[in-house]
Short mmCIF file of C-alpha atoms and ligand atoms in Angstrom, two decimals:
data_model
loop_
_atom_site.label_atom_id
_atom_site.label_comp_id
_atom_site.label_asym_id
_atom_site.label_seq_id
_atom_site.Cartn_x
_atom_site.Cartn_y
_atom_site.Cartn_z
CA MET M 1 90.03 88.26 76.01
CA ARG M 2 90.81 92.03 75.97
CA LYS M 3 91.01 93.36 79.50
CA LEU M 4 88.69 96.18 80.59
CA ILE M 5 89.79 98.68 83.25
CA VAL M 6 87.15 101.17 84.36
CA GLY M 7 87.50 103.93 86.92
CA ASN M 8 84.44 104.82 89.00
CA TRP M 9 84.79 108.43 90.11
CA LYS M 10 81.63 108.30 92.28
CA MET M 11 80.76 111.83 93.53
CA ASN M 12 84.21 113.26 92.84
CA GLY M 13 85.60 115.61 90.22
CA SER M 14 84.89 119.01 88.72
CA LEU M 15 85.74 120.83 85.51
CA ALA M 16 89.21 121.28 86.97
CA SER M 17 89.58 117.47 86.70
CA LEU M 18 89.47 117.55 82.90
CA ALA M 19 93.27 117.85 82.88
CA GLU M 20 93.49 114.61 84.88
CA ILE M 21 91.03 112.90 82.52
CA ASP M 22 93.16 114.09 79.60
CA ALA M 23 96.26 112.66 81.23
CA ILE M 24 94.52 109.29 81.68
CA ALA M 25 93.31 109.36 78.05
CA GLN M 26 96.80 110.17 76.79
CA ALA M 27 98.49 107.48 78.87
CA GLY M 28 95.84 104.94 77.90
CA GLN M 29 97.00 105.20 74.30
CA ASP M 30 100.22 103.44 75.31
CA TYR M 31 98.19 100.30 76.07
CA PRO M 32 96.20 99.56 72.90
CA LYS M 33 95.40 96.02 74.03
CA VAL M 34 93.46 97.27 77.07
CA ASP M 35 89.99 98.88 77.00
CA VAL M 36 89.99 101.81 79.43
CA GLY M 37 86.97 103.71 80.70
CA LEU M 38 85.92 106.27 83.30
CA ALA M 39 82.45 106.31 84.86
CA LEU M 40 82.13 110.00 85.68
CA PRO M 41 79.66 112.23 87.51
CA ALA M 42 76.99 113.23 84.97
CA THR M 43 78.22 116.84 84.91
CA LEU M 44 81.58 115.74 83.50
CA ILE M 45 80.38 113.35 80.79
CA ALA M 46 79.91 115.85 77.96
CA PRO M 47 83.06 117.90 78.56
CA ALA M 48 85.16 114.75 79.03
CA ALA M 49 83.70 113.00 75.98
CA ALA M 50 84.62 116.00 73.83
CA HIS M 51 88.30 115.11 74.07
CA ALA M 52 88.44 111.56 75.33
CA GLY M 53 90.23 109.98 72.38
CA GLY M 54 90.08 106.22 72.87
CA LEU M 55 89.04 106.55 76.51
CA ILE M 56 85.49 105.22 77.04
CA ILE M 57 83.50 107.84 78.93
CA GLY M 58 80.64 106.49 80.98
CA ALA M 59 77.98 107.11 83.61
CA GLN M 60 77.53 105.55 87.05
CA ASP M 61 73.81 104.85 86.77
CA VAL M 62 70.95 105.07 84.28
CA HIS M 63 67.18 105.21 84.66
CA ALA M 64 65.21 102.25 83.35
CA ARG M 65 62.61 104.39 81.56
CA PRO M 66 63.11 106.52 78.44
CA SER M 67 61.46 109.69 79.80
CA GLY M 68 58.89 110.92 82.28
CA ALA M 69 58.31 112.30 85.75
CA PHE M 70 61.49 111.00 87.39
CA THR M 71 63.02 114.04 89.05
CA GLY M 72 66.80 113.94 89.13
CA SER M 73 67.18 110.92 86.83
CA LEU M 74 68.86 110.53 83.45
CA SER M 75 67.76 108.22 80.63
CA ALA M 76 70.08 106.08 78.54
CA ALA M 77 69.39 108.26 75.49
CA MET M 78 70.36 111.38 77.47
CA LEU M 79 73.62 109.75 78.53
CA CYS M 80 74.37 108.72 74.94
CA GLU M 81 73.62 112.23 73.71
CA ALA M 82 76.08 113.61 76.27
CA GLY M 83 78.75 111.29 74.89
CA ALA M 84 78.62 108.35 77.29
CA ARG M 85 79.39 104.95 75.82
CA LEU M 86 79.10 102.95 79.04
CA THR M 87 77.16 102.84 82.27
CA ILE M 88 77.55 101.07 85.59
CA VAL M 89 74.35 99.52 86.99
CA GLY M 90 73.70 97.98 90.40
CA HIS M 91 76.68 99.41 92.25
CA SER M 92 76.40 98.34 95.89
CA GLU M 93 76.32 101.98 97.03
CA ARG M 94 73.15 102.50 94.97
CA ARG M 95 71.67 99.16 96.02
CA ALA M 96 72.25 100.16 99.68
CA MET M 97 71.55 103.91 99.63
CA GLN M 98 68.87 104.12 96.92
CA GLY M 99 67.29 100.76 97.72
CA GLU M 100 67.77 99.39 94.21
CA THR M 101 66.58 95.81 93.84
CA ASP M 102 67.83 93.14 91.44
CA ALA M 103 64.74 93.79 89.30
CA ASP M 104 65.57 97.52 89.16
CA VAL M 105 69.15 96.69 88.21
CA GLN M 106 67.98 94.35 85.45
CA ALA M 107 65.64 97.02 84.04
CA LYS M 108 68.47 99.58 84.07
CA ALA M 109 70.82 97.15 82.33
CA MET M 110 68.22 96.47 79.65
CA ALA M 111 67.64 100.20 79.11
CA GLY M 112 71.37 100.82 78.77
CA LEU M 113 71.88 97.96 76.34
CA ALA M 114 68.87 98.96 74.25
CA ALA M 115 70.36 102.45 73.84
CA GLY M 116 73.69 100.99 72.74
CA LEU M 117 75.61 101.61 75.97
CA HIS M 118 78.12 99.14 77.33
CA VAL M 119 76.90 97.99 80.74
CA ILE M 120 78.90 97.02 83.81
CA LEU M 121 76.59 95.09 86.12
CA CYS M 122 77.82 94.96 89.74
CA VAL M 123 77.28 92.10 92.17
CA GLY M 124 78.83 91.31 95.53
CA GLU M 125 78.19 90.12 99.06
CA THR M 126 78.35 91.84 102.45
CA LEU M 127 80.88 90.80 105.09
CA ALA M 128 78.11 89.11 107.12
CA GLU M 129 77.04 87.09 104.08
CA ARG M 130 80.64 86.01 103.44
CA GLU M 131 81.22 85.06 107.07
CA ALA M 132 78.04 83.01 107.05
CA GLY M 133 79.35 81.08 104.03
CA HIS M 134 76.74 82.53 101.68
CA ALA M 135 78.93 84.66 99.39
CA GLU M 136 78.57 82.46 96.31
CA SER M 137 74.84 81.88 96.70
CA VAL M 138 74.19 85.62 97.20
CA VAL M 139 76.12 86.51 94.05
CA ALA M 140 74.49 83.68 92.06
CA SER M 141 71.07 84.96 93.06
CA GLN M 142 71.96 88.57 92.13
CA LEU M 143 73.09 87.33 88.72
CA GLU M 144 70.03 85.24 88.17
CA LEU M 145 67.70 88.14 89.01
CA SER M 146 69.57 91.05 87.43
CA LEU M 147 71.29 89.79 84.27
CA PRO M 148 69.21 90.43 81.14
CA GLY M 149 68.79 86.94 79.67
CA ASP M 150 69.73 87.92 76.13
CA ALA M 151 72.71 90.13 77.09
CA ASP M 152 75.46 90.30 74.47
CA PRO M 153 78.84 89.50 76.12
CA ALA M 154 80.47 92.11 73.88
CA LYS M 155 78.27 94.78 75.49
CA LEU M 156 77.93 93.67 79.11
CA ALA M 157 80.56 92.94 81.76
CA ILE M 158 80.01 91.68 85.30
CA ALA M 159 81.87 93.40 88.14
CA TYR M 160 82.34 91.32 91.28
CA GLU M 161 82.68 93.80 94.11
CA PRO M 162 82.63 92.34 97.63
CA ILE M 163 81.02 95.16 99.61
CA TRP M 164 83.47 94.80 102.50
CA ALA M 165 86.36 95.49 100.11
CA ILE M 166 84.99 98.73 98.63
CA GLY M 167 86.79 101.82 99.85
CA THR M 168 88.14 99.97 102.87
CA GLY M 169 91.64 99.11 101.74
CA LYS M 170 90.72 95.45 102.39
CA VAL M 171 91.21 93.66 99.11
CA ALA M 172 89.83 90.15 98.61
CA SER M 173 92.54 87.48 98.43
CA VAL M 174 93.52 86.18 95.03
CA ALA M 175 92.19 82.76 96.08
CA ASP M 176 88.79 84.19 97.06
CA VAL M 177 88.57 86.20 93.84
CA ALA M 178 89.51 83.15 91.75
CA ALA M 179 86.88 81.03 93.50
CA MET M 180 84.15 83.64 93.10
CA HIS M 181 84.96 84.37 89.46
CA ALA M 182 84.85 80.65 88.69
CA ALA M 183 81.47 80.46 90.44
CA ILE M 184 80.21 83.45 88.44
CA ARG M 185 81.38 81.84 85.19
CA ALA M 186 79.56 78.63 86.14
CA LYS M 187 76.38 80.54 86.96
CA LEU M 188 76.63 82.40 83.65
CA ALA M 189 76.88 79.05 81.85
CA GLU M 190 73.63 78.02 83.50
CA LEU M 191 71.96 81.32 82.55
CA THR M 192 73.40 82.00 79.10
CA GLY M 193 74.82 78.71 77.79
CA PRO M 194 77.84 78.91 75.50
CA ARG M 195 77.91 82.73 75.63
CA ALA M 196 79.14 82.46 79.25
CA ALA M 197 82.81 82.19 78.32
CA GLN M 198 82.73 85.53 76.51
CA PHE M 199 81.53 87.83 79.32
CA ARG M 200 84.28 89.91 80.89
CA LEU M 201 84.42 89.49 84.66
CA LEU M 202 85.91 92.47 86.50
CA TYR M 203 87.06 92.56 90.10
CA GLY M 204 86.42 95.68 92.18
CA GLY M 205 87.21 96.68 95.75
CA SER M 206 90.36 98.54 96.86
CA VAL M 207 92.25 97.79 93.65
CA THR M 208 95.59 99.63 93.61
CA ALA M 209 98.76 99.66 91.53
CA ASP M 210 100.27 97.29 94.11
CA ASN M 211 97.62 94.56 94.07
CA ALA M 212 96.49 94.93 90.44
CA PRO M 213 99.20 92.73 88.88
CA GLY M 214 98.26 89.75 91.08
CA LEU M 215 94.52 90.22 90.66
CA LEU M 216 94.69 90.75 86.90
CA ALA M 217 96.85 87.64 86.43
CA THR M 218 94.17 85.51 88.12
CA ALA M 219 92.09 83.11 86.04
CA ASP M 220 88.72 84.55 85.00
CA VAL M 221 89.68 88.11 86.02
CA ASP M 222 89.22 90.05 82.80
CA GLY M 223 89.59 93.54 84.21
CA ALA M 224 88.94 95.80 87.18
CA LEU M 225 86.47 98.40 88.43
CA VAL M 226 88.54 100.91 90.36
CA GLY M 227 87.24 103.61 92.73
CA GLY M 228 89.70 105.67 94.75
CA ALA M 229 92.77 104.72 92.74
CA SER M 230 91.19 105.91 89.48
CA LEU M 231 91.02 109.58 90.48
CA THR M 232 94.55 110.44 89.39
CA ALA M 233 96.56 109.35 86.37
CA ALA M 234 99.49 108.66 88.70
CA ASN M 235 97.50 105.98 90.56
CA PHE M 236 95.34 104.71 87.70
CA VAL M 237 97.79 104.33 84.83
CA PRO M 238 99.89 101.63 86.59
CA ILE M 239 96.67 99.59 86.93
CA ILE M 240 96.10 99.92 83.17
CA ALA M 241 99.72 98.89 82.65
CA ALA M 242 99.18 95.81 84.85
CA ALA M 243 96.29 94.78 82.59
CA ALA M 244 98.59 94.92 79.57
CA LEU M 245 101.06 92.38 81.01
P1 PGA B 301 87.36 101.34 95.61
O1 PGA B 301 85.90 101.38 94.94
O2 PGA B 301 88.34 100.95 94.53
O3 PGA B 301 87.59 102.75 96.11
O4 PGA B 301 87.32 100.34 96.70
C1 PGA B 301 85.53 100.42 93.99
C2 PGA B 301 84.10 100.63 93.55
O5 PGA B 301 83.25 101.00 94.38
O6 PGA B 301 83.77 100.43 92.37
#
């Protein structure tokens, strides 16, 4: 399976960052076996897409509806028109801060897919849920309630992002990631049948150049969703290189 490495810039970056995006796009060309993307703030999508080359430019969220009275929101068609080819849905920061439910996330994923966007659907447990032994059941339930049933594995990837590992420098152990990704694959088999083997499963949460080789060599880890370490080519390109090994 081709590996997919996507940077999530969150609320970072300005027009001055286009040089950094260019540097990432240029370096990405050295790794033709890896799919590389950047989920950018909406203001950077059009200018970045104009000279992205093979780099997949994406958004961090999409509205479920095609148009209407939804102040501040962007539809999938608007994102496509700006040059986005991908969107994240269900990031834990949006689930927590915007109160997005699994049903909301599913509707967003369906809207993105219908418009032709690649979708990265995020799932993951809190520290309390992990400590209580519920990590796998929480993630299984998120999948069951948010994965569009007819999703094409070529267009949708799952990102497992344990919430306690995001932006904390605490990366999940390779053993924990392997166990969770196997559990996700098993749940996908229940939900999608034989298509399950074809979905790319990304790990996210404090991925760096140092831990990427170990994580990306783990069974059922088909890529990474990278926050902080995706903001500069110097930090992000070694992660792309690790995916090419
Ligand atoms: P992080 O963020 O790599 O900075 O932990 C990952 C994410 O939120 O997608």
